[in-house]
PDB file of C-alpha atoms in Angstrom:
ATOM      1  CA  MET A   1      96.266   1.672  40.949  1.00 84.00           C
ATOM      2  CA  LYS A   2      96.614   0.735  44.565  1.00 91.00           C
ATOM      3  CA  VAL A   3      98.857   3.334  46.563  1.00 94.00           C
ATOM      4  CA  ILE A   4      98.057   1.903  49.985  1.00 95.00           C
ATOM      5  CA  GLU A   5      96.686  -1.641  50.964  1.00 96.00           C
ATOM      6  CA  ALA A   6      96.238  -2.530  54.589  1.00 96.00           C
ATOM      7  CA  ILE A   7      95.636  -6.390  55.016  1.00 96.00           C
ATOM      8  CA  HIS A   8      93.874  -7.699  58.263  1.00 97.00           C
ATOM      9  CA  LEU A   9      95.587  -5.248  60.413  1.00 96.00           C
ATOM     10  CA  LYS A  10      95.522  -5.879  64.235  1.00 95.00           C
ATOM     11  CA  LYS A  11      97.233  -3.803  66.922  1.00 94.00           C
ATOM     12  CA  GLU A  12      97.272  -4.900  70.267  1.00 92.00           C
ATOM     13  CA  TYR A  13      98.490  -3.330  73.714  1.00 87.00           C
ATOM     14  CA  ARG A  14      99.090  -6.008  76.372  1.00 83.00           C
ATOM     15  CA  THR A  15      99.303  -5.466  80.089  1.00 79.00           C
ATOM     16  CA  LYS A  16      99.288  -8.087  82.803  1.00 75.00           C
ATOM     17  CA  CYS A  17      95.580  -7.760  83.371  1.00 79.00           C
ATOM     18  CA  ASN A  18      94.223  -7.470  79.798  1.00 84.00           C
ATOM     19  CA  THR A  19      94.666  -6.929  76.120  1.00 83.00           C
ATOM     20  CA  VAL A  20      93.483  -3.563  74.401  1.00 83.00           C
ATOM     21  CA  LYS A  21      92.910  -3.958  70.743  1.00 88.00           C
ATOM     22  CA  ALA A  22      93.566  -0.710  69.195  1.00 91.00           C
ATOM     23  CA  LEU A  23      92.821  -2.134  65.554  1.00 94.00           C
ATOM     24  CA  ASP A  24      90.966  -5.306  65.009  1.00 93.00           C
ATOM     25  CA  ASP A  25      91.040  -6.847  61.672  1.00 94.00           C
ATOM     26  CA  VAL A  26      91.331  -3.716  59.451  1.00 95.00           C
ATOM     27  CA  SER A  27      91.385  -4.112  55.823  1.00 95.00           C
ATOM     28  CA  ILE A  28      91.421  -0.887  53.436  1.00 95.00           C
ATOM     29  CA  THR A  29      92.874   0.069  50.152  1.00 95.00           C
ATOM     30  CA  ILE A  30      93.368   3.729  49.079  1.00 95.00           C
ATOM     31  CA  GLN A  31      93.608   4.430  45.195  1.00 93.00           C
ATOM     32  CA  GLU A  32      95.989   6.580  43.533  1.00 91.00           C
ATOM     33  CA  GLY A  33      94.783  10.141  43.451  1.00 91.00           C
ATOM     34  CA  GLU A  34      91.994   9.510  46.117  1.00 93.00           C
ATOM     35  CA  PHE A  35      91.265  12.383  48.934  1.00 93.00           C
ATOM     36  CA  VAL A  36      89.969  10.264  51.666  1.00 94.00           C
ATOM     37  CA  ALA A  37      88.935  10.877  55.151  1.00 95.00           C
ATOM     38  CA  ILE A  38      89.162   8.530  58.232  1.00 95.00           C
ATOM     39  CA  VAL A  39      86.670   9.487  60.828  1.00 94.00           C
ATOM     40  CA  GLY A  40      85.628   8.024  64.269  1.00 90.00           C
ATOM     41  CA  SER A  41      85.425   8.977  68.048  1.00 87.00           C
ATOM     42  CA  SER A  42      88.267   9.523  70.118  1.00 86.00           C
ATOM     43  CA  GLY A  43      89.903   6.359  70.948  1.00 86.00           C
ATOM     44  CA  SER A  44      88.189   4.713  67.988  1.00 89.00           C
ATOM     45  CA  GLY A  45      91.909   3.641  66.688  1.00 91.00           C
ATOM     46  CA  LYS A  46      92.166   5.910  63.565  1.00 92.00           C
ATOM     47  CA  THR A  47      95.332   7.697  64.542  1.00 92.00           C
ATOM     48  CA  THR A  48      96.746   4.200  65.084  1.00 94.00           C
ATOM     49  CA  LEU A  49      95.632   3.282  61.765  1.00 95.00           C
ATOM     50  CA  LEU A  50      97.284   6.320  60.161  1.00 94.00           C
ATOM     51  CA  ASN A  51     100.474   5.709  61.849  1.00 94.00           C
ATOM     52  CA  ILE A  52     100.756   2.148  60.795  1.00 95.00           C
ATOM     53  CA  LEU A  53      99.774   3.091  56.934  1.00 95.00           C
ATOM     54  CA  GLY A  54     102.651   5.454  57.310  1.00 94.00           C
ATOM     55  CA  GLY A  55     105.289   3.134  58.681  1.00 93.00           C
ATOM     56  CA  LEU A  56     105.409   5.367  61.919  1.00 92.00           C
ATOM     57  CA  ASP A  57     104.266   2.148  63.962  1.00 93.00           C
ATOM     58  CA  GLN A  58     104.138  -1.515  63.415  1.00 93.00           C
ATOM     59  CA  PRO A  59     100.886  -3.761  63.550  1.00 94.00           C
ATOM     60  CA  THR A  60     100.985  -6.742  65.911  1.00 94.00           C
ATOM     61  CA  SER A  61      99.658  -8.868  62.843  1.00 95.00           C
ATOM     62  CA  GLY A  62      98.733  -7.927  59.345  1.00 96.00           C
ATOM     63  CA  GLU A  63     100.559  -6.075  56.878  1.00 95.00           C
ATOM     64  CA  VAL A  64     100.722  -2.706  54.928  1.00 96.00           C
ATOM     65  CA  LEU A  65     101.832  -2.387  51.202  1.00 96.00           C
ATOM     66  CA  VAL A  66     102.713   1.061  49.844  1.00 95.00           C
ATOM     67  CA  ARG A  67     103.181   1.314  46.244  1.00 91.00           C
ATOM     68  CA  GLY A  68     103.259  -2.551  46.332  1.00 92.00           C
ATOM     69  CA  LYS A  69     106.182  -2.661  49.028  1.00 93.00           C
ATOM     70  CA  LYS A  70     105.689  -4.586  52.252  1.00 94.00           C
ATOM     71  CA  LEU A  71     106.486  -2.423  54.957  1.00 94.00           C
ATOM     72  CA  ASN A  72     106.924  -5.189  57.344  1.00 91.00           C
ATOM     73  CA  THR A  73     109.828  -6.623  55.365  1.00 92.00           C
ATOM     74  CA  PHE A  74     111.908  -3.439  55.746  1.00 92.00           C
ATOM     75  CA  SER A  75     114.454  -2.998  58.760  1.00 92.00           C
ATOM     76  CA  GLU A  76     114.003   0.107  60.562  1.00 91.00           C
ATOM     77  CA  GLU A  77     116.563   2.142  58.783  1.00 92.00           C
ATOM     78  CA  GLU A  78     115.079   0.888  55.313  1.00 93.00           C
ATOM     79  CA  ARG A  79     111.520   2.087  56.461  1.00 92.00           C
ATOM     80  CA  THR A  80     112.807   5.285  57.386  1.00 91.00           C
ATOM     81  CA  ILE A  81     114.456   5.984  54.160  1.00 91.00           C
ATOM     82  CA  PHE A  82     111.089   4.277  52.378  1.00 93.00           C
ATOM     83  CA  ARG A  83     108.857   6.822  54.480  1.00 91.00           C
ATOM     84  CA  ARG A  84     111.044   9.691  53.738  1.00 89.00           C
ATOM     85  CA  ARG A  85     110.799   9.044  49.883  1.00 90.00           C
ATOM     86  CA  ASN A  86     107.203   7.633  49.541  1.00 92.00           C
ATOM     87  CA  ILE A  87     105.207   9.145  52.537  1.00 94.00           C
ATOM     88  CA  GLY A  88     104.310  12.923  53.254  1.00 93.00           C
ATOM     89  CA  PHE A  89     103.118  13.672  56.707  1.00 92.00           C
ATOM     90  CA  VAL A  90     101.074  16.818  57.719  1.00 92.00           C
ATOM     91  CA  PHE A  91     100.508  17.004  61.734  1.00 88.00           C
ATOM     92  CA  GLN A  92      98.320  18.837  63.963  1.00 86.00           C
ATOM     93  CA  ASN A  93     101.234  20.935  65.696  1.00 88.00           C
ATOM     94  CA  TYR A  94     102.631  21.546  62.082  1.00 89.00           C
ATOM     95  CA  ASN A  95     106.296  20.192  63.146  1.00 92.00           C
ATOM     96  CA  LEU A  96     108.529  22.966  61.616  1.00 95.00           C
ATOM     97  CA  VAL A  97     111.813  23.376  62.688  1.00 96.00           C
ATOM     98  CA  PRO A  98     112.098  26.612  64.504  1.00 96.00           C
ATOM     99  CA  ILE A  99     115.594  27.726  63.424  1.00 97.00           C
ATOM    100  CA  LEU A 100     114.887  27.156  59.684  1.00 97.00           C
ATOM    101  CA  ASN A 101     112.954  29.722  57.734  1.00 97.00           C
ATOM    102  CA  VAL A 102     109.992  28.803  55.252  1.00 96.00           C
ATOM    103  CA  PHE A 103     112.023  27.880  52.262  1.00 96.00           C
ATOM    104  CA  GLU A 104     114.597  25.680  54.288  1.00 96.00           C
ATOM    105  CA  ASN A 105     111.533  23.898  56.081  1.00 96.00           C
ATOM    106  CA  VAL A 106     110.028  23.169  52.505  1.00 96.00           C
ATOM    107  CA  VAL A 107     113.107  21.609  51.234  1.00 95.00           C
ATOM    108  CA  LEU A 108     114.199  19.733  54.320  1.00 94.00           C
ATOM    109  CA  PRO A 109     113.204  16.307  53.483  1.00 93.00           C
ATOM    110  CA  LEU A 110     115.144  16.651  50.278  1.00 93.00           C
ATOM    111  CA  HIS A 111     118.491  17.678  51.898  1.00 92.00           C
ATOM    112  CA  LEU A 112     117.941  15.003  54.433  1.00 90.00           C
ATOM    113  CA  ASP A 113     117.594  12.290  51.540  1.00 89.00           C
ATOM    114  CA  GLY A 114     120.853  13.986  49.607  1.00 88.00           C
ATOM    115  CA  ARG A 115     118.493  14.708  46.490  1.00 89.00           C
ATOM    116  CA  LEU A 116     118.677  17.596  44.189  1.00 90.00           C
ATOM    117  CA  ILE A 117     115.978  20.238  44.636  1.00 90.00           C
ATOM    118  CA  ASP A 118     113.563  20.659  41.741  1.00 91.00           C
ATOM    119  CA  LYS A 119     113.214  24.366  41.626  1.00 91.00           C
ATOM    120  CA  LYS A 120     110.672  24.594  39.349  1.00 92.00           C
ATOM    121  CA  PHE A 121     108.437  22.056  41.070  1.00 92.00           C
ATOM    122  CA  ILE A 122     109.344  23.595  44.512  1.00 94.00           C
ATOM    123  CA  ASP A 123     108.329  26.957  43.063  1.00 94.00           C
ATOM    124  CA  LYS A 124     105.087  25.671  41.632  1.00 91.00           C
ATOM    125  CA  ILE A 125     104.115  24.266  45.246  1.00 91.00           C
ATOM    126  CA  ILE A 126     105.084  27.507  46.798  1.00 92.00           C
ATOM    127  CA  GLU A 127     102.999  29.429  44.267  1.00 90.00           C
ATOM    128  CA  SER A 128     100.003  27.439  44.736  1.00 88.00           C
ATOM    129  CA  LEU A 129     100.009  27.723  48.468  1.00 89.00           C
ATOM    130  CA  GLY A 130     100.681  31.239  48.311  1.00 90.00           C
ATOM    131  CA  LEU A 131     103.883  31.328  50.275  1.00 93.00           C
ATOM    132  CA  GLN A 132     105.949  33.469  47.869  1.00 94.00           C
ATOM    133  CA  SER A 133     106.177  36.308  50.218  1.00 94.00           C
ATOM    134  CA  LYS A 134     107.190  34.289  53.242  1.00 94.00           C
ATOM    135  CA  LEU A 135     110.124  32.230  51.984  1.00 95.00           C
ATOM    136  CA  ASP A 136     112.807  34.110  54.386  1.00 96.00           C
ATOM    137  CA  HIS A 137     110.488  34.132  57.343  1.00 97.00           C
ATOM    138  CA  MET A 138     110.971  32.109  60.449  1.00 97.00           C
ATOM    139  CA  PRO A 139     108.123  29.711  61.844  1.00 96.00           C
ATOM    140  CA  ASN A 140     107.527  31.829  64.750  1.00 95.00           C
ATOM    141  CA  MET A 141     106.864  34.967  62.465  1.00 96.00           C
ATOM    142  CA  LEU A 142     103.971  32.908  60.732  1.00 95.00           C
ATOM    143  CA  SER A 143     100.245  32.592  61.661  1.00 93.00           C
ATOM    144  CA  GLY A 144      98.754  28.900  62.384  1.00 92.00           C
ATOM    145  CA  GLY A 145      97.497  28.739  58.715  1.00 91.00           C
ATOM    146  CA  GLN A 146     100.646  29.932  57.202  1.00 94.00           C
ATOM    147  CA  GLN A 147     102.560  27.365  59.327  1.00 94.00           C
ATOM    148  CA  GLN A 148     100.128  24.535  58.185  1.00 92.00           C
ATOM    149  CA  ARG A 149     100.562  25.600  54.495  1.00 92.00           C
ATOM    150  CA  VAL A 150     104.345  25.236  54.810  1.00 94.00           C
ATOM    151  CA  ALA A 151     103.961  21.938  56.473  1.00 94.00           C
ATOM    152  CA  ILE A 152     101.578  20.956  53.241  1.00 93.00           C
ATOM    153  CA  ALA A 153     104.560  22.261  51.052  1.00 93.00           C
ATOM    154  CA  ARG A 154     107.072  20.313  52.880  1.00 94.00           C
ATOM    155  CA  ALA A 155     104.998  17.144  52.478  1.00 93.00           C
ATOM    156  CA  LEU A 156     104.475  17.681  48.758  1.00 91.00           C
ATOM    157  CA  SER A 157     108.215  18.610  47.913  1.00 92.00           C
ATOM    158  CA  THR A 158     109.359  14.879  47.702  1.00 91.00           C
ATOM    159  CA  LYS A 159     106.482  14.107  45.449  1.00 90.00           C
ATOM    160  CA  PRO A 160     105.421  11.222  47.635  1.00 91.00           C
ATOM    161  CA  ALA A 161     102.947   8.312  46.786  1.00 89.00           C
ATOM    162  CA  VAL A 162     100.474   9.505  49.733  1.00 94.00           C
ATOM    163  CA  ILE A 163     100.136  12.369  52.223  1.00 94.00           C
ATOM    164  CA  LEU A 164      98.958  11.547  55.711  1.00 95.00           C
ATOM    165  CA  ALA A 165      97.372  14.214  57.537  1.00 93.00           C
ATOM    166  CA  ASP A 166      96.444  14.035  61.265  1.00 92.00           C
ATOM    167  CA  GLU A 167      93.908  16.314  62.174  1.00 89.00           C
ATOM    168  CA  PRO A 168      95.661  19.112  60.096  1.00 88.00           C
ATOM    169  CA  THR A 169      92.951  21.707  61.130  1.00 86.00           C
ATOM    170  CA  GLY A 170      92.976  20.741  64.757  1.00 84.00           C
ATOM    171  CA  ASN A 171      94.835  23.973  65.964  1.00 85.00           C
ATOM    172  CA  LEU A 172      93.231  26.387  63.261  1.00 85.00           C
ATOM    173  CA  ASP A 173      89.909  28.512  63.571  1.00 86.00           C
ATOM    174  CA  SER A 174      87.149  27.035  61.548  1.00 86.00           C
ATOM    175  CA  GLN A 175      87.667  29.787  58.545  1.00 87.00           C
ATOM    176  CA  THR A 176      91.383  28.982  58.355  1.00 87.00           C
ATOM    177  CA  GLY A 177      90.740  25.115  58.774  1.00 86.00           C
ATOM    178  CA  MET A 178      88.409  25.117  55.704  1.00 87.00           C
ATOM    179  CA  GLU A 179      91.083  27.083  53.703  1.00 86.00           C
ATOM    180  CA  VAL A 180      93.647  24.687  54.521  1.00 86.00           C
ATOM    181  CA  ILE A 181      91.426  21.734  53.453  1.00 88.00           C
ATOM    182  CA  GLY A 182      90.576  23.619  50.298  1.00 87.00           C
ATOM    183  CA  LEU A 183      94.273  23.836  49.800  1.00 85.00           C
ATOM    184  CA  LEU A 184      94.724  20.012  50.378  1.00 86.00           C
ATOM    185  CA  LYS A 185      91.939  19.380  47.959  1.00 86.00           C
ATOM    186  CA  THR A 186      93.555  21.714  45.283  1.00 86.00           C
ATOM    187  CA  SER A 187      96.957  20.063  45.896  1.00 82.00           C
ATOM    188  CA  ALA A 188      95.592  16.482  45.223  1.00 82.00           C
ATOM    189  CA  SER A 189      94.360  17.719  41.935  1.00 84.00           C
ATOM    190  CA  LEU A 190      97.228  20.089  40.726  1.00 84.00           C
ATOM    191  CA  PHE A 191     100.067  17.644  41.968  1.00 84.00           C
ATOM    192  CA  HIS A 192      97.838  14.230  41.221  1.00 86.00           C
ATOM    193  CA  GLN A 193      98.414  13.623  45.016  1.00 89.00           C
ATOM    194  CA  THR A 194      96.784  10.868  47.108  1.00 94.00           C
ATOM    195  CA  ILE A 195      95.906  12.268  50.659  1.00 94.00           C
ATOM    196  CA  VAL A 196      94.500  10.532  53.519  1.00 95.00           C
ATOM    197  CA  ILE A 197      93.322  12.728  56.470  1.00 95.00           C
ATOM    198  CA  ILE A 198      92.049  12.179  60.056  1.00 93.00           C
ATOM    199  CA  THR A 199      89.425  14.740  60.940  1.00 90.00           C
ATOM    200  CA  HIS A 200      86.730  15.048  63.514  1.00 85.00           C
ATOM    201  CA  ASN A 201      84.979  17.649  61.389  1.00 85.00           C
ATOM    202  CA  GLU A 202      82.001  16.311  59.720  1.00 86.00           C
ATOM    203  CA  GLU A 203      81.937  19.386  57.025  1.00 88.00           C
ATOM    204  CA  ILE A 204      85.733  18.644  56.305  1.00 88.00           C
ATOM    205  CA  ALA A 205      84.950  14.872  55.696  1.00 91.00           C
ATOM    206  CA  GLN A 206      82.612  15.834  53.236  1.00 91.00           C
ATOM    207  CA  MET A 207      84.884  17.678  51.043  1.00 90.00           C
ATOM    208  CA  THR A 208      86.764  14.349  50.512  1.00 91.00           C
ATOM    209  CA  ASP A 209      86.295  11.766  47.771  1.00 92.00           C
ATOM    210  CA  ARG A 210      85.584   9.066  50.453  1.00 94.00           C
ATOM    211  CA  ILE A 211      84.823   8.579  54.075  1.00 95.00           C
ATOM    212  CA  ILE A 212      86.260   5.510  56.102  1.00 95.00           C
ATOM    213  CA  CYS A 213      84.536   5.346  59.352  1.00 94.00           C
ATOM    214  CA  ILE A 214      86.217   3.601  62.332  1.00 94.00           C
ATOM    215  CA  GLU A 215      84.816   2.740  65.662  1.00 93.00           C
ATOM    216  CA  ASP A 216      86.409   0.375  68.483  1.00 91.00           C
ATOM    217  CA  GLY A 217      89.363  -0.672  66.214  1.00 91.00           C
ATOM    218  CA  ARG A 218      87.224  -1.789  63.280  1.00 94.00           C
ATOM    219  CA  VAL A 219      86.037  -0.219  59.855  1.00 93.00           C
ATOM    220  CA  ILE A 220      82.428   0.301  60.078  1.00 89.00           C
ATOM    221  CA  GLY A 221      82.079   1.901  56.658  1.00 74.00           C
ATOM    222  CA  ALA A 222      84.118   2.855  53.714  1.00 69.00           C
TER     223      ALA A 222
END
């Protein structure tokens, strides 16, 4: 089953002098349960692609379907609600709320959406990520690896269609980074989760089910 389908995506940034093509006719499909890496050199368009897949940015032309829903047909408010309910994000800088403890950060998306907390499911996530003893800790009391575990738990908490991770190991040492990718891979299996990550690390990319290579705004291998 297709979770994400991108069709002839183009993203252009225009100035008075020229036009920069960040994405140039990109079409990809992500299937349910896949763990996919998007790789490419700096400036290749991979972050732009991830942002458009997640509805954080809009393409100049083309369309993105998530669970069969066309993101370009939504208003900005509808897209925000859809994103909160269907897409989990894990960023390089963790993006935890500093005034909330670990548990509060994990369940924050549920509170924002006015949804009841499935405590059994949340407990399972917390246990799988080894956060049981950290629930009342504030983010500044955690290591980088622990903060990224919280970010992964938060992304999983809404049972999203897909998790999009932008360089999730970028601020971590190599050993911790490999541990985080291992946890993402385990989460994908344990929670039947679809995950797409951006990475510069070839070793990390090889841990995924499939690698999509992008250069100069075009897919050169998938």
